[in-house]
Coordinates of C-alpha atoms in Angstrom, one line a residue:
M763 CA -5.7 11.6 -6.2
C764 CA -4.3 14.3 -4.9
G765 CA -1.8 15.4 -2.2
L766 CA -2.8 17.5 1.2
A767 CA -1.1 19.3 3.7
G768 CA -1.9 21.0 6.6
W769 CA -2.4 21.8 10.7
I770 CA -3.7 22.9 13.3
A771 CA -1.6 24.3 15.4
A772 CA -1.9 27.4 18.3
A773 CA -2.8 30.6 16.8
D774 CA 0.5 32.7 18.0
T775 CA 3.1 29.6 16.9
A776 CA 1.4 28.8 13.7
P777 CA 3.7 29.3 10.8
D778 CA 2.6 32.1 8.3
E779 CA 0.6 30.9 4.9
K780 CA 4.5 30.5 2.6
V781 CA 5.1 27.6 4.5
L782 CA 1.6 25.8 3.7
H783 CA 2.4 27.2 0.3
D784 CA 6.3 25.0 0.7
M785 CA 4.8 21.8 1.6
L786 CA 1.9 21.7 -1.4
D787 CA 4.8 22.6 -3.8
S788 CA 7.2 19.5 -2.8
I789 CA 4.4 17.8 -3.2
E790 CA 3.3 18.9 -7.0
H791 CA 3.4 15.7 -8.5
R792 CA 0.6 14.3 -6.6
G793 CA -1.6 17.4 -8.0
P794 CA -0.5 19.1 -11.4
D795 CA -4.1 20.5 -12.1
G796 CA -4.6 22.4 -9.3
Q797 CA -3.6 23.8 -6.1
G798 CA -5.8 25.9 -3.2
S799 CA -5.6 26.5 0.4
S800 CA -7.2 27.8 3.4
F801 CA -7.0 29.0 6.2
K802 CA -9.5 30.0 9.5
P803 CA -9.3 30.7 12.9
S804 CA -10.6 28.1 15.2
A805 CA -13.4 30.0 17.3
N806 CA -12.8 28.8 21.2
A807 CA -9.6 26.9 20.8
G808 CA -7.4 29.8 19.6
H809 CA -5.6 28.0 17.6
Q810 CA -5.2 27.7 13.7
V811 CA -6.3 25.8 10.9
A812 CA -5.0 25.3 7.0
L813 CA -5.5 22.9 4.8
G814 CA -4.1 22.8 1.8
H815 CA -4.5 20.6 -1.8
R816 CA -2.7 19.3 -4.9
R817 CA -5.5 18.4 -7.7
L818 CA -5.0 15.3 -9.8
A819 CA -8.2 15.6 -11.4
I820 CA -10.3 12.3 -12.5
I821 CA -13.5 12.7 -11.1
D822 CA -15.1 15.8 -12.3
P823 CA -11.9 17.3 -13.7
H824 CA -13.4 20.7 -14.8
G825 CA -15.1 21.1 -10.9
A826 CA -14.9 20.1 -7.8
P827 CA -11.4 22.3 -6.1
Q828 CA -10.7 21.7 -3.0
P829 CA -10.7 22.9 -0.2
M830 CA -14.1 22.4 -0.7
H831 CA -17.1 24.6 1.8
D832 CA -20.3 23.5 2.6
D833 CA -20.6 27.3 4.4
A834 CA -23.8 27.0 5.9
V835 CA -22.6 24.5 8.6
G836 CA -19.0 25.5 8.6
L837 CA -17.4 22.9 6.5
T838 CA -14.6 22.2 5.1
L839 CA -12.5 19.4 3.5
V840 CA -9.1 18.7 1.2
F841 CA -9.2 14.7 0.1
N842 CA -6.9 11.9 -1.5
G843 CA -8.3 9.1 -3.2
E844 CA -11.5 8.2 -4.8
I845 CA -14.7 7.0 -3.5
Y846 CA -15.7 4.4 -5.9
N847 CA -19.9 4.1 -4.3
F848 CA -20.0 7.7 -4.6
R849 CA -23.4 7.7 -6.8
E850 CA -24.5 4.9 -4.4
L851 CA -24.0 7.3 -1.6
R852 CA -25.9 10.2 -3.2
R853 CA -29.0 8.5 -4.0
K854 CA -28.8 8.1 -0.9
L855 CA -28.0 11.3 0.6
T856 CA -30.7 12.9 -1.9
E857 CA -33.3 10.8 0.2
F858 CA -32.2 12.5 2.6
G859 CA -32.6 15.9 2.0
Y860 CA -29.2 16.6 0.9
R861 CA -28.9 18.7 -2.6
F862 CA -25.4 18.3 -5.2
E863 CA -24.2 21.0 -7.5
R864 CA -21.3 18.4 -9.6
D865 CA -21.0 14.7 -10.0
S866 CA -17.9 14.5 -7.7
D867 CA -16.7 12.0 -4.9
T868 CA -15.5 15.3 -3.1
E869 CA -19.0 16.8 -2.4
V870 CA -20.4 13.5 -1.6
L871 CA -17.9 12.6 0.9
L872 CA -18.2 16.3 2.4
R873 CA -22.7 16.1 2.7
A874 CA -21.5 12.6 4.3
Y875 CA -20.1 14.1 6.9
R876 CA -22.5 16.1 7.7
H877 CA -25.0 13.1 7.9
W878 CA -22.9 10.7 9.2
G879 CA -20.0 13.1 11.6
P880 CA -16.8 10.9 12.0
A881 CA -18.9 7.4 11.3
V882 CA -18.7 8.4 7.5
V883 CA -16.0 6.3 7.0
D884 CA -18.0 3.4 7.5
H885 CA -19.9 4.1 4.9
L886 CA -17.1 4.4 2.5
R887 CA -15.8 2.0 -0.5
G888 CA -12.4 3.6 -1.5
M889 CA -8.9 4.9 -1.0
F890 CA -8.6 7.7 0.7
A891 CA -7.2 9.5 2.8
F892 CA -8.3 13.1 4.2
A893 CA -8.8 16.2 7.1
I894 CA -12.4 17.8 7.4
W895 CA -12.4 21.2 9.6
D896 CA -16.1 21.4 11.5
A897 CA -16.6 24.4 12.6
R898 CA -19.4 23.7 14.7
F899 CA -17.3 21.5 17.4
D900 CA -14.1 22.9 16.9
R901 CA -13.2 19.2 15.2
L902 CA -10.8 18.4 12.8
L903 CA -11.5 14.7 11.4
L904 CA -8.4 12.5 9.7
A905 CA -8.5 9.2 8.3
R906 CA -7.2 6.9 6.4
D907 CA -8.6 4.0 4.3
R908 CA -8.9 0.5 5.3
F909 CA -5.7 -1.0 4.1
G910 CA -3.7 1.5 3.6
E911 CA -2.9 2.6 0.1
K912 CA -3.2 6.2 0.1
P913 CA -0.5 7.4 3.1
L914 CA -0.9 10.4 5.5
F915 CA 1.8 11.2 7.9
L916 CA 1.6 13.1 11.2
H917 CA 4.0 15.2 12.9
Q918 CA 2.4 16.2 16.7
H919 CA 4.3 18.7 19.3
K920 CA 2.3 19.8 22.5
G921 CA -1.1 20.6 21.2
D922 CA -0.1 21.3 17.6
L923 CA -1.2 18.7 14.8
Y924 CA 0.5 19.0 11.6
F925 CA 0.0 16.0 8.4
A926 CA 0.8 15.6 4.4
S927 CA 0.6 12.8 1.8
E928 CA 4.5 12.6 1.6
I929 CA 7.2 12.9 4.7
K930 CA 8.8 15.8 2.0
A931 CA 6.5 18.3 3.0
L932 CA 6.4 17.7 6.8
L933 CA 10.4 18.7 6.4
Q934 CA 9.0 22.2 5.0
H935 CA 8.0 22.9 8.4
P936 CA 11.3 25.2 10.0
R937 CA 10.6 23.5 13.2
I938 CA 10.5 19.7 12.0
R939 CA 13.3 18.9 11.6
A940 CA 14.9 15.3 9.2
D941 CA 16.5 13.4 12.0
V942 CA 17.0 10.1 11.4
D943 CA 15.7 7.3 13.9
K944 CA 18.1 4.5 14.8
S945 CA 15.9 2.3 15.9
A946 CA 13.3 2.8 12.7
V947 CA 16.6 2.1 10.7
W948 CA 17.1 -1.2 12.9
D949 CA 13.8 -2.3 12.2
Y950 CA 14.1 -1.0 8.5
L951 CA 17.0 -3.7 7.8
A952 CA 14.6 -6.8 9.5
Y953 CA 11.5 -5.4 7.7
R954 CA 13.3 -3.7 4.2
Y955 CA 10.6 -1.5 5.8
V956 CA 9.3 0.8 8.9
P957 CA 6.4 -0.8 9.7
A958 CA 3.3 1.9 11.2
P959 CA 3.3 4.1 12.5
A960 CA 7.3 4.6 12.8
T961 CA 8.9 6.2 10.0
L962 CA 12.7 6.5 9.7
F963 CA 12.5 10.1 11.1
R964 CA 12.1 11.0 14.5
G965 CA 8.4 12.4 15.1
I966 CA 7.5 11.6 12.5
R967 CA 4.7 8.8 12.1
K968 CA 2.3 7.1 9.7
L969 CA -1.6 7.1 10.9
M970 CA -2.7 3.7 11.0
P971 CA -4.7 2.2 8.0
G972 CA -8.1 2.1 8.8
T973 CA -8.4 4.4 11.2
T974 CA -9.7 8.1 12.1
L975 CA -8.0 11.1 14.4
L976 CA -10.0 13.6 16.5
W977 CA -8.8 16.6 17.5
E978 CA -11.5 18.4 19.6
R979 CA -10.8 21.3 21.5
G980 CA -6.5 20.7 21.6
E981 CA -7.6 16.8 22.8
I982 CA -6.7 14.2 20.1
S983 CA -8.1 10.7 20.0
E984 CA -7.7 7.9 17.5
R985 CA -10.4 5.2 16.6
R986 CA -9.2 2.3 15.0
Y987 CA -12.7 1.7 13.2
W988 CA -11.5 -1.0 10.6
S989 CA -9.0 -4.2 10.3
S990 CA -8.4 -7.4 8.4
A991 CA -10.6 -9.9 9.1
D992 CA -7.9 -13.0 8.7
R993 CA -7.4 -11.4 12.3
L994 CA -10.7 -13.8 13.8
P995 CA -10.8 -17.9 13.5
V996 CA -13.1 -18.3 10.1
P997 CA -17.4 -17.9 10.6
H998 CA -18.6 -21.8 10.9
G999 CA -21.6 -22.3 8.5
H1000 CA -20.9 -20.6 5.5
R1001 CA -24.0 -21.6 2.7
G1002 CA -25.3 -20.0 -0.1
G1003 CA -24.2 -20.7 -4.2
S1004 CA -21.2 -21.6 -5.5
A1005 CA -18.2 -19.8 -3.2
V1006 CA -15.9 -19.1 -6.6
T1007 CA -19.4 -17.6 -8.5
R1008 CA -19.9 -15.2 -5.4
F1009 CA -16.0 -14.7 -5.4
L1010 CA -16.3 -13.9 -9.4
E1011 CA -19.3 -12.1 -8.7
H1012 CA -17.3 -10.0 -5.5
L1013 CA -14.4 -8.6 -7.9
D1014 CA -15.8 -7.7 -11.0
E1015 CA -18.1 -5.5 -9.3
S1016 CA -14.7 -4.3 -7.8
V1017 CA -13.8 -3.5 -10.9
Q1018 CA -16.2 -2.1 -12.0
L1019 CA -17.0 0.4 -9.8
Q1020 CA -12.8 1.4 -9.8
M1021 CA -13.1 1.5 -13.4
V1022 CA -15.8 5.2 -12.7
S1023 CA -13.5 7.8 -14.4
D1024 CA -13.6 11.0 -17.0
V1025 CA -9.9 10.7 -17.9
P1026 CA -8.4 8.2 -20.4
Y1027 CA -7.5 5.1 -18.1
G1028 CA -5.6 1.3 -18.5
A1029 CA -4.3 -0.9 -16.7
F1030 CA -0.7 -2.4 -15.4
R1031 CA 0.1 -6.1 -17.2
S1032 CA 2.6 -8.9 -16.3
G1033 CA 2.4 -12.2 -17.8
G1034 CA 0.6 -13.6 -14.3
L1035 CA -2.6 -14.2 -13.3
D1036 CA -3.3 -12.0 -11.0
S1037 CA -3.1 -8.4 -13.3
S1038 CA -4.5 -11.0 -16.5
T1039 CA -7.9 -11.0 -14.6
I1040 CA -8.2 -8.0 -13.6
V1041 CA -7.5 -6.4 -17.4
A1042 CA -10.1 -9.9 -18.0
L1043 CA -12.7 -8.4 -16.1
M1044 CA -12.0 -4.8 -17.5
R1045 CA -12.7 -5.8 -20.8
R1046 CA -16.5 -7.1 -20.2
H1047 CA -17.1 -3.5 -19.7
S1048 CA -15.2 -1.3 -22.0
D1049 CA -14.3 -1.6 -25.9
E1050 CA -11.3 -0.9 -25.3
V1051 CA -8.8 -1.1 -22.6
R1052 CA -4.8 0.2 -22.5
T1053 CA -2.3 -2.2 -21.1
F1054 CA 1.1 -1.4 -20.0
S1055 CA 3.8 -3.7 -19.3
V1056 CA 7.3 -3.9 -18.2
G1057 CA 10.6 -6.4 -19.1
F1058 CA 14.6 -6.9 -18.9
G1059 CA 16.5 -7.5 -21.4
D1060 CA 17.6 -10.9 -19.9
S1061 CA 14.4 -13.1 -20.9
N1062 CA 15.3 -15.3 -17.1
Y1063 CA 13.1 -12.1 -15.6
S1064 CA 11.2 -11.0 -18.8
E1065 CA 7.3 -11.3 -18.7
L1066 CA 6.9 -9.8 -21.9
P1067 CA 6.0 -13.0 -24.2
Y1068 CA 3.0 -13.4 -21.3
A1069 CA 2.1 -10.2 -21.3
N1070 CA 1.6 -9.8 -24.6
E1071 CA 0.0 -13.4 -25.5
V1072 CA -2.2 -12.2 -22.8
A1073 CA -3.0 -9.0 -24.3
S1074 CA -3.7 -10.4 -28.2
A1075 CA -6.5 -12.9 -26.1
L1076 CA -7.8 -10.0 -24.4
G1077 CA -7.6 -7.7 -27.6
T1078 CA -6.2 -4.7 -25.6
R1079 CA -4.2 -2.0 -27.1
H1080 CA -0.8 -2.8 -25.2
H1081 CA 2.4 -0.9 -24.8
E1082 CA 6.1 -2.1 -23.5
I1083 CA 9.1 -0.7 -22.0
V1084 CA 12.3 -2.6 -21.3
V1085 CA 14.5 -1.7 -18.5
S1086 CA 18.0 -2.3 -17.8
E1087 CA 20.8 -1.2 -15.6
Q1088 CA 21.2 2.6 -16.3
H1089 CA 17.8 2.8 -15.7
L1090 CA 18.6 1.8 -12.1
M1091 CA 21.5 4.0 -11.7
D1092 CA 19.8 7.0 -13.7
S1093 CA 16.9 6.4 -11.4
L1094 CA 17.6 5.7 -7.8
P1095 CA 17.9 9.2 -6.7
S1096 CA 15.2 10.8 -7.7
L1097 CA 13.1 7.3 -6.8
V1098 CA 15.0 8.0 -3.6
R1099 CA 13.5 11.7 -2.8
F1100 CA 9.5 10.4 -4.1
R1101 CA 9.9 7.0 -1.6
D1102 CA 11.3 9.5 1.1
A1103 CA 13.1 6.6 2.4
P1104 CA 15.4 4.1 0.2
V1105 CA 14.6 1.9 -2.1
S1106 CA 14.7 -2.1 -1.1
E1107 CA 12.1 -3.2 -3.6
P1108 CA 13.9 -3.1 -6.8
S1109 CA 10.6 -3.2 -8.8
D1110 CA 10.4 0.2 -7.9
I1111 CA 12.4 1.5 -10.5
P1112 CA 10.6 -0.8 -13.3
I1113 CA 7.2 0.0 -11.6
H1114 CA 8.4 4.1 -11.8
L1115 CA 9.1 3.4 -15.3
L1116 CA 6.0 1.7 -16.4
A1117 CA 3.7 5.0 -14.6
C1118 CA 5.5 7.4 -16.7
E1119 CA 4.7 5.5 -20.1
A1120 CA 1.5 5.0 -19.2
A1121 CA 0.9 8.5 -18.4
K1122 CA 1.6 10.0 -21.9
S1123 CA -1.9 8.3 -22.5
V1124 CA -3.6 8.1 -19.4
K1125 CA -4.3 9.4 -15.9
M1126 CA -5.8 6.2 -14.1
V1127 CA -4.6 2.9 -14.2
L1128 CA -5.9 -0.9 -12.4
T1129 CA -3.7 -2.8 -11.0
G1130 CA -3.6 -6.7 -9.8
E1131 CA -1.3 -5.6 -6.6
G1132 CA -2.6 -7.1 -3.4
S1133 CA -4.3 -10.4 -4.3
D1134 CA -0.9 -12.4 -2.7
E1135 CA -1.9 -11.6 0.2
L1136 CA -5.7 -11.4 0.2
L1137 CA -5.2 -15.2 -1.9
G1138 CA -2.1 -16.9 -0.4
G1139 CA 0.2 -16.1 -3.2
Y1140 CA 3.6 -16.9 -2.6
P1141 CA 5.4 -19.8 -1.6
K1142 CA 5.5 -18.4 2.3
H1143 CA 2.0 -18.8 2.3
L1144 CA 1.9 -22.9 1.3
A1145 CA 4.7 -23.2 3.9
E1146 CA 2.8 -21.9 7.1
N1147 CA 0.6 -24.6 6.6
M1148 CA 3.2 -27.4 7.7
V1149 CA 4.9 -25.3 9.8
G1150 CA 2.9 -26.9 13.0
G1151 CA 4.0 -30.8 11.3
W1152 CA 7.1 -29.3 11.3
Q1153 CA 7.9 -27.9 13.9
R1154 CA 6.5 -31.5 16.3
I1155 CA 9.6 -33.2 14.6
P1156 CA 12.3 -33.3 17.1
G1157 CA 14.7 -30.2 17.7
V1158 CA 17.4 -32.4 17.6
L1159 CA 16.6 -33.7 14.5
R1160 CA 15.6 -30.5 12.9
E1161 CA 19.0 -29.4 14.0
Q1162 CA 21.7 -31.9 13.9
V1163 CA 20.5 -33.3 10.8
F1164 CA 18.2 -32.0 8.6
A1165 CA 19.8 -28.7 9.0
P1166 CA 22.8 -29.4 7.6
L1167 CA 21.8 -31.0 4.6
V1168 CA 19.8 -28.0 3.7
D1169 CA 22.8 -26.2 4.2
A1170 CA 24.8 -27.8 1.9
L1171 CA 22.3 -27.8 -1.1
P1172 CA 23.6 -25.3 -3.9
Y1173 CA 22.2 -21.9 -4.5
R1174 CA 19.7 -22.9 -6.8
Y1175 CA 18.0 -24.4 -4.0
R1176 CA 17.9 -21.5 -2.0
R1177 CA 13.5 -21.2 -2.2
A1178 CA 14.1 -24.3 -0.4
K1179 CA 16.8 -23.5 2.1
T1180 CA 14.8 -20.8 3.2
A1181 CA 11.8 -22.4 3.8
L1182 CA 13.4 -24.7 6.1
T1183 CA 15.1 -22.4 8.1
N1184 CA 12.5 -20.1 8.9
L1185 CA 10.4 -23.2 9.3
N1186 CA 12.4 -24.0 12.6
I1187 CA 11.9 -20.6 14.3
A1188 CA 8.6 -20.5 16.7
D1189 CA 8.1 -17.4 16.7
N1190 CA 5.1 -16.4 14.7
R1191 CA 6.3 -12.4 14.7
E1192 CA 10.6 -13.2 13.6
R1193 CA 9.3 -16.2 11.2
Y1194 CA 7.4 -14.0 9.1
V1195 CA 9.5 -11.2 8.8
R1196 CA 12.5 -13.2 7.8
W1197 CA 10.3 -14.9 5.1
F1198 CA 11.2 -12.2 2.6
G1199 CA 14.7 -12.3 3.1
A1200 CA 15.2 -10.1 6.4
L1201 CA 18.2 -9.9 8.3
S1202 CA 18.5 -12.2 11.7
V1203 CA 19.4 -10.0 14.7
A1204 CA 22.5 -11.8 14.8
E1205 CA 23.3 -10.6 11.5
R1206 CA 22.0 -6.8 12.2
K1207 CA 24.6 -7.0 15.0
A1208 CA 27.4 -8.2 12.5
L1209 CA 26.7 -5.8 10.1
T1210 CA 25.2 -2.2 11.8
R1211 CA 26.6 0.1 14.2
L1212 CA 23.7 -0.1 15.7
S1213 CA 23.3 -1.3 19.7
L1214 CA 19.4 -1.8 19.9
G1215 CA 15.7 -3.3 19.2
E1216 CA 17.1 -7.1 19.7
D1217 CA 13.6 -8.4 21.4
H1218 CA 12.0 -5.6 19.9
F1219 CA 9.1 -6.6 17.2
A1220 CA 7.8 -3.8 15.6
G1221 CA 4.8 -6.1 14.3
E1222 CA 3.7 -6.8 17.6
Q1223 CA -0.5 -5.0 17.7
F1224 CA -0.6 -7.6 14.3
A1225 CA -0.6 -10.3 17.5
T1226 CA -3.7 -12.7 16.2
D1227 CA -5.9 -15.4 17.9
P1228 CA -3.3 -18.1 18.6
T1229 CA -6.1 -20.4 18.2
I1230 CA -6.6 -19.3 14.2
S1231 CA -4.8 -21.0 11.8
P1232 CA -1.0 -20.7 10.7
L1233 CA -2.6 -19.7 7.1
R1234 CA -5.1 -16.9 8.0
R1235 CA -2.0 -15.6 11.4
I1236 CA 0.3 -15.0 8.0
L1237 CA -2.0 -13.1 5.6
H1238 CA -2.8 -10.6 8.9
F1239 CA 0.0 -10.0 9.3
D1240 CA 0.7 -9.4 5.1
Q1241 CA -2.6 -7.4 5.3
S1242 CA -2.1 -5.3 7.8
S1243 CA 1.9 -4.5 7.7
W1244 CA 3.8 -6.0 4.6
L1245 CA 1.1 -4.5 1.9
P1246 CA 0.1 -0.9 3.7
D1247 CA 3.8 -0.3 4.9
N1248 CA 5.8 -1.9 1.5
L1249 CA 3.7 -2.4 -1.7
L1250 CA 0.8 -0.1 -1.4
E1251 CA 3.7 2.6 -0.4
R1252 CA 5.5 2.1 -3.7
T1253 CA 2.4 1.6 -6.3
D1254 CA 1.6 5.5 -4.5
R1255 CA 4.6 6.9 -4.6
M1256 CA 5.6 5.5 -7.8
T1257 CA 2.9 6.5 -9.7
M1258 CA 2.3 10.0 -8.1
A1259 CA 5.7 10.5 -9.0
A1260 CA 4.3 10.2 -12.5
S1261 CA 1.3 12.2 -11.8
I1262 CA -0.8 9.0 -12.5
E1263 CA -3.8 6.9 -10.1
A1264 CA -3.2 3.3 -9.4
R1265 CA -5.7 2.1 -8.3
V1266 CA -6.1 -1.7 -6.7
P1267 CA -9.9 -4.0 -7.1
F1268 CA -8.3 -6.9 -4.9
L1269 CA -8.7 -4.7 -2.2
D1270 CA -12.5 -4.4 -1.9
Y1271 CA -12.6 -4.4 1.5
R1272 CA -16.7 -6.2 1.0
L1273 CA -14.3 -8.7 -1.3
A1274 CA -11.7 -9.6 1.5
E1275 CA -14.2 -10.3 3.9
F1276 CA -16.0 -12.6 1.8
V1277 CA -12.9 -14.0 1.6
A1278 CA -12.1 -14.4 4.8
S1279 CA -15.1 -15.9 5.2
L1280 CA -14.7 -18.9 3.5
P1281 CA -12.3 -22.1 4.8
D1282 CA -8.8 -21.9 3.9
R1283 CA -8.6 -24.6 1.3
Y1284 CA -10.3 -22.1 -1.0
R1285 CA -6.9 -19.9 -0.8
V1286 CA -4.4 -22.4 -0.2
R1287 CA -5.1 -26.1 -1.3
G1288 CA -2.4 -29.0 -0.9
R1289 CA 0.6 -27.0 -3.3
T1290 CA -2.4 -24.7 -5.4
S1291 CA -1.8 -21.0 -3.9
K1292 CA -4.6 -18.4 -4.5
W1293 CA -6.7 -21.6 -5.7
I1294 CA -10.5 -19.8 -5.8
L1295 CA -8.9 -17.0 -8.1
R1296 CA -7.4 -19.8 -10.5
K1297 CA -10.7 -21.5 -10.5
A1298 CA -12.7 -18.0 -11.3
A1299 CA -10.0 -17.3 -13.9
E1300 CA -10.5 -20.7 -15.8
Q1301 CA -13.4 -18.9 -17.8
L1302 CA -11.8 -15.5 -18.4
I1303 CA -7.8 -15.7 -19.8
P1304 CA -5.5 -18.0 -21.1
R1305 CA -5.1 -21.7 -19.4
S1306 CA -0.8 -20.9 -20.1
I1307 CA -1.3 -18.0 -18.0
L1308 CA -3.0 -20.3 -14.6
Q1309 CA -0.3 -22.8 -15.2
R1310 CA 2.7 -20.1 -15.1
P1311 CA 4.5 -20.3 -11.4
K1312 CA 4.6 -17.0 -9.4
V1313 CA 7.2 -14.1 -11.2
G1314 CA 6.2 -10.7 -10.2
F1315 CA 8.1 -7.7 -11.2
R1316 CA 11.3 -9.6 -10.8
V1317 CA 14.6 -7.1 -11.5
P1318 CA 17.6 -8.9 -12.3
V1319 CA 19.8 -6.7 -9.6
N1320 CA 22.2 -9.9 -8.6
D1321 CA 23.7 -10.0 -12.0
W1322 CA 23.7 -6.3 -12.3
F1323 CA 25.2 -5.7 -8.9
R1324 CA 28.0 -8.6 -9.8
G1325 CA 28.9 -6.7 -13.4
P1326 CA 27.6 -3.4 -14.3
M1327 CA 26.6 -2.1 -11.1
R1328 CA 29.6 -3.5 -9.2
D1329 CA 31.8 0.0 -8.9
Y1330 CA 28.1 2.3 -8.3
L1331 CA 27.0 0.0 -5.6
L1332 CA 30.8 0.1 -3.9
D1333 CA 31.0 3.3 -4.0
H1334 CA 27.8 4.0 -2.6
L1335 CA 28.8 1.5 0.8
Q1336 CA 32.6 2.2 1.0
S1337 CA 33.5 5.2 -0.7
P1338 CA 34.7 8.3 1.7
Q1339 CA 31.8 10.5 0.9
S1340 CA 29.3 7.2 1.8
L1341 CA 26.2 8.9 3.7
T1342 CA 26.1 4.4 5.3
R1343 CA 28.9 5.0 7.3
D1344 CA 27.6 6.2 10.9
Y1345 CA 25.4 3.2 10.1
F1346 CA 27.2 0.1 9.0
D1347 CA 30.8 -1.9 9.1
S1348 CA 31.6 -0.1 5.3

């Protein structure tokens, strides 16, 4: 896990070396273990190539400095992430005649590119963002992993291209301005994040997950090499053994691959099914696993008792912290800086504090992130199975009879109110956004000083075959937008801010493709979510955890905003110094 930055720009307008060093300094937290840079001319196109790297050493910590070169053929690589199947690839490449000097996934990636060229991404299992300069063809290749676990941001100016792991690095360039894109603010209020490829900054965009970008002699092209298998109808004729057994074999293989590390590692633990299963599988392959949990003073929100129960059952070395509203107030400004965006997920704060605690004893953790989006773990996934039946009820009954009854329900039934309200929304694009408490078009108009975007759906690129099931449609949206642009971005920023690496075994693409090959009932069955995971975990974790309702990293911000944080909140929204006055009706 590292950070990278660089550019390919016309030689007469390219920045000086200090700009690259400023870019790297701004993301030092991503790689405190080392720094390197490389400047090369583009022989035929009259451009300068700059590649910079900050290193967090996980594999081969005393070797494999970056940028890494293969001078025999004119290759230079900077790489952020981990290639989990690098030893398998090294064996294959050795058979092809390549020689290796290190036990390093970076060197394997460099040789693999030499062999397969831009198609190298099709052979990789891992999380990654990388840049390779190929002097033979005056070619720069940028690539991002399939689910978008690792970030890569871009700025284009005419034929010049700048890139970095975080937006703050791009803003070190004197010509790249921190101008807010107001249409992105409008989208942010709908999604609680900015859907790719946009960002909140005008002129800065994300490279899409599962995508490569090729700069070749001044021309830029992009290729989507992978996208969620849930975008297609489920294949017919799935056969061969128990699906539950095969699912557990895939997940166990992913956990074992992602435990490869030359430094101490552990796992983030809630008291829930996802992380408990990951830890149980880790214990199959290690005599000692450190686990880390976070809780709150309010027992209604704290999962620490359940986390302790699992830690005791599985025999882990357990660490825990308790978070208060003071932590939120103290941490929020720095976390906004690390996020390069407003923090819309309250769980950013406990995750970052948990990462800081873990960093005292480990440099890498495994997490249960991605399980819900892969396996159908949210209440909305249960509700989406009812969309067709509900919308066949005559509209007059839904709007004049059921709607008033739902509106009259007290606050404690808010989940049911949200579900029934959203089931009335016929447009999938709008409904998917509203499941997470987004503001409607009317609410955005009333709240903001903005007047744009009302007919715009930033997630239209995630549309699917209309013949596939409602469950697969919403899972494809979750895996293509909600997950990379919000949850994985959160995981990356909050852990890298503490200089530790987070790995996500549920998002191994082979596991995802296997799950997508199964009928819907293996994920959602009646009122049971993540059915196949629950069946697989019966032999791994205590029954009390299997039967618990989903909680996640719930933070009691409602209580805090009404109580000890009320003045803090109102000061940010309504004081004369408030920076939100340009956007909102205070």
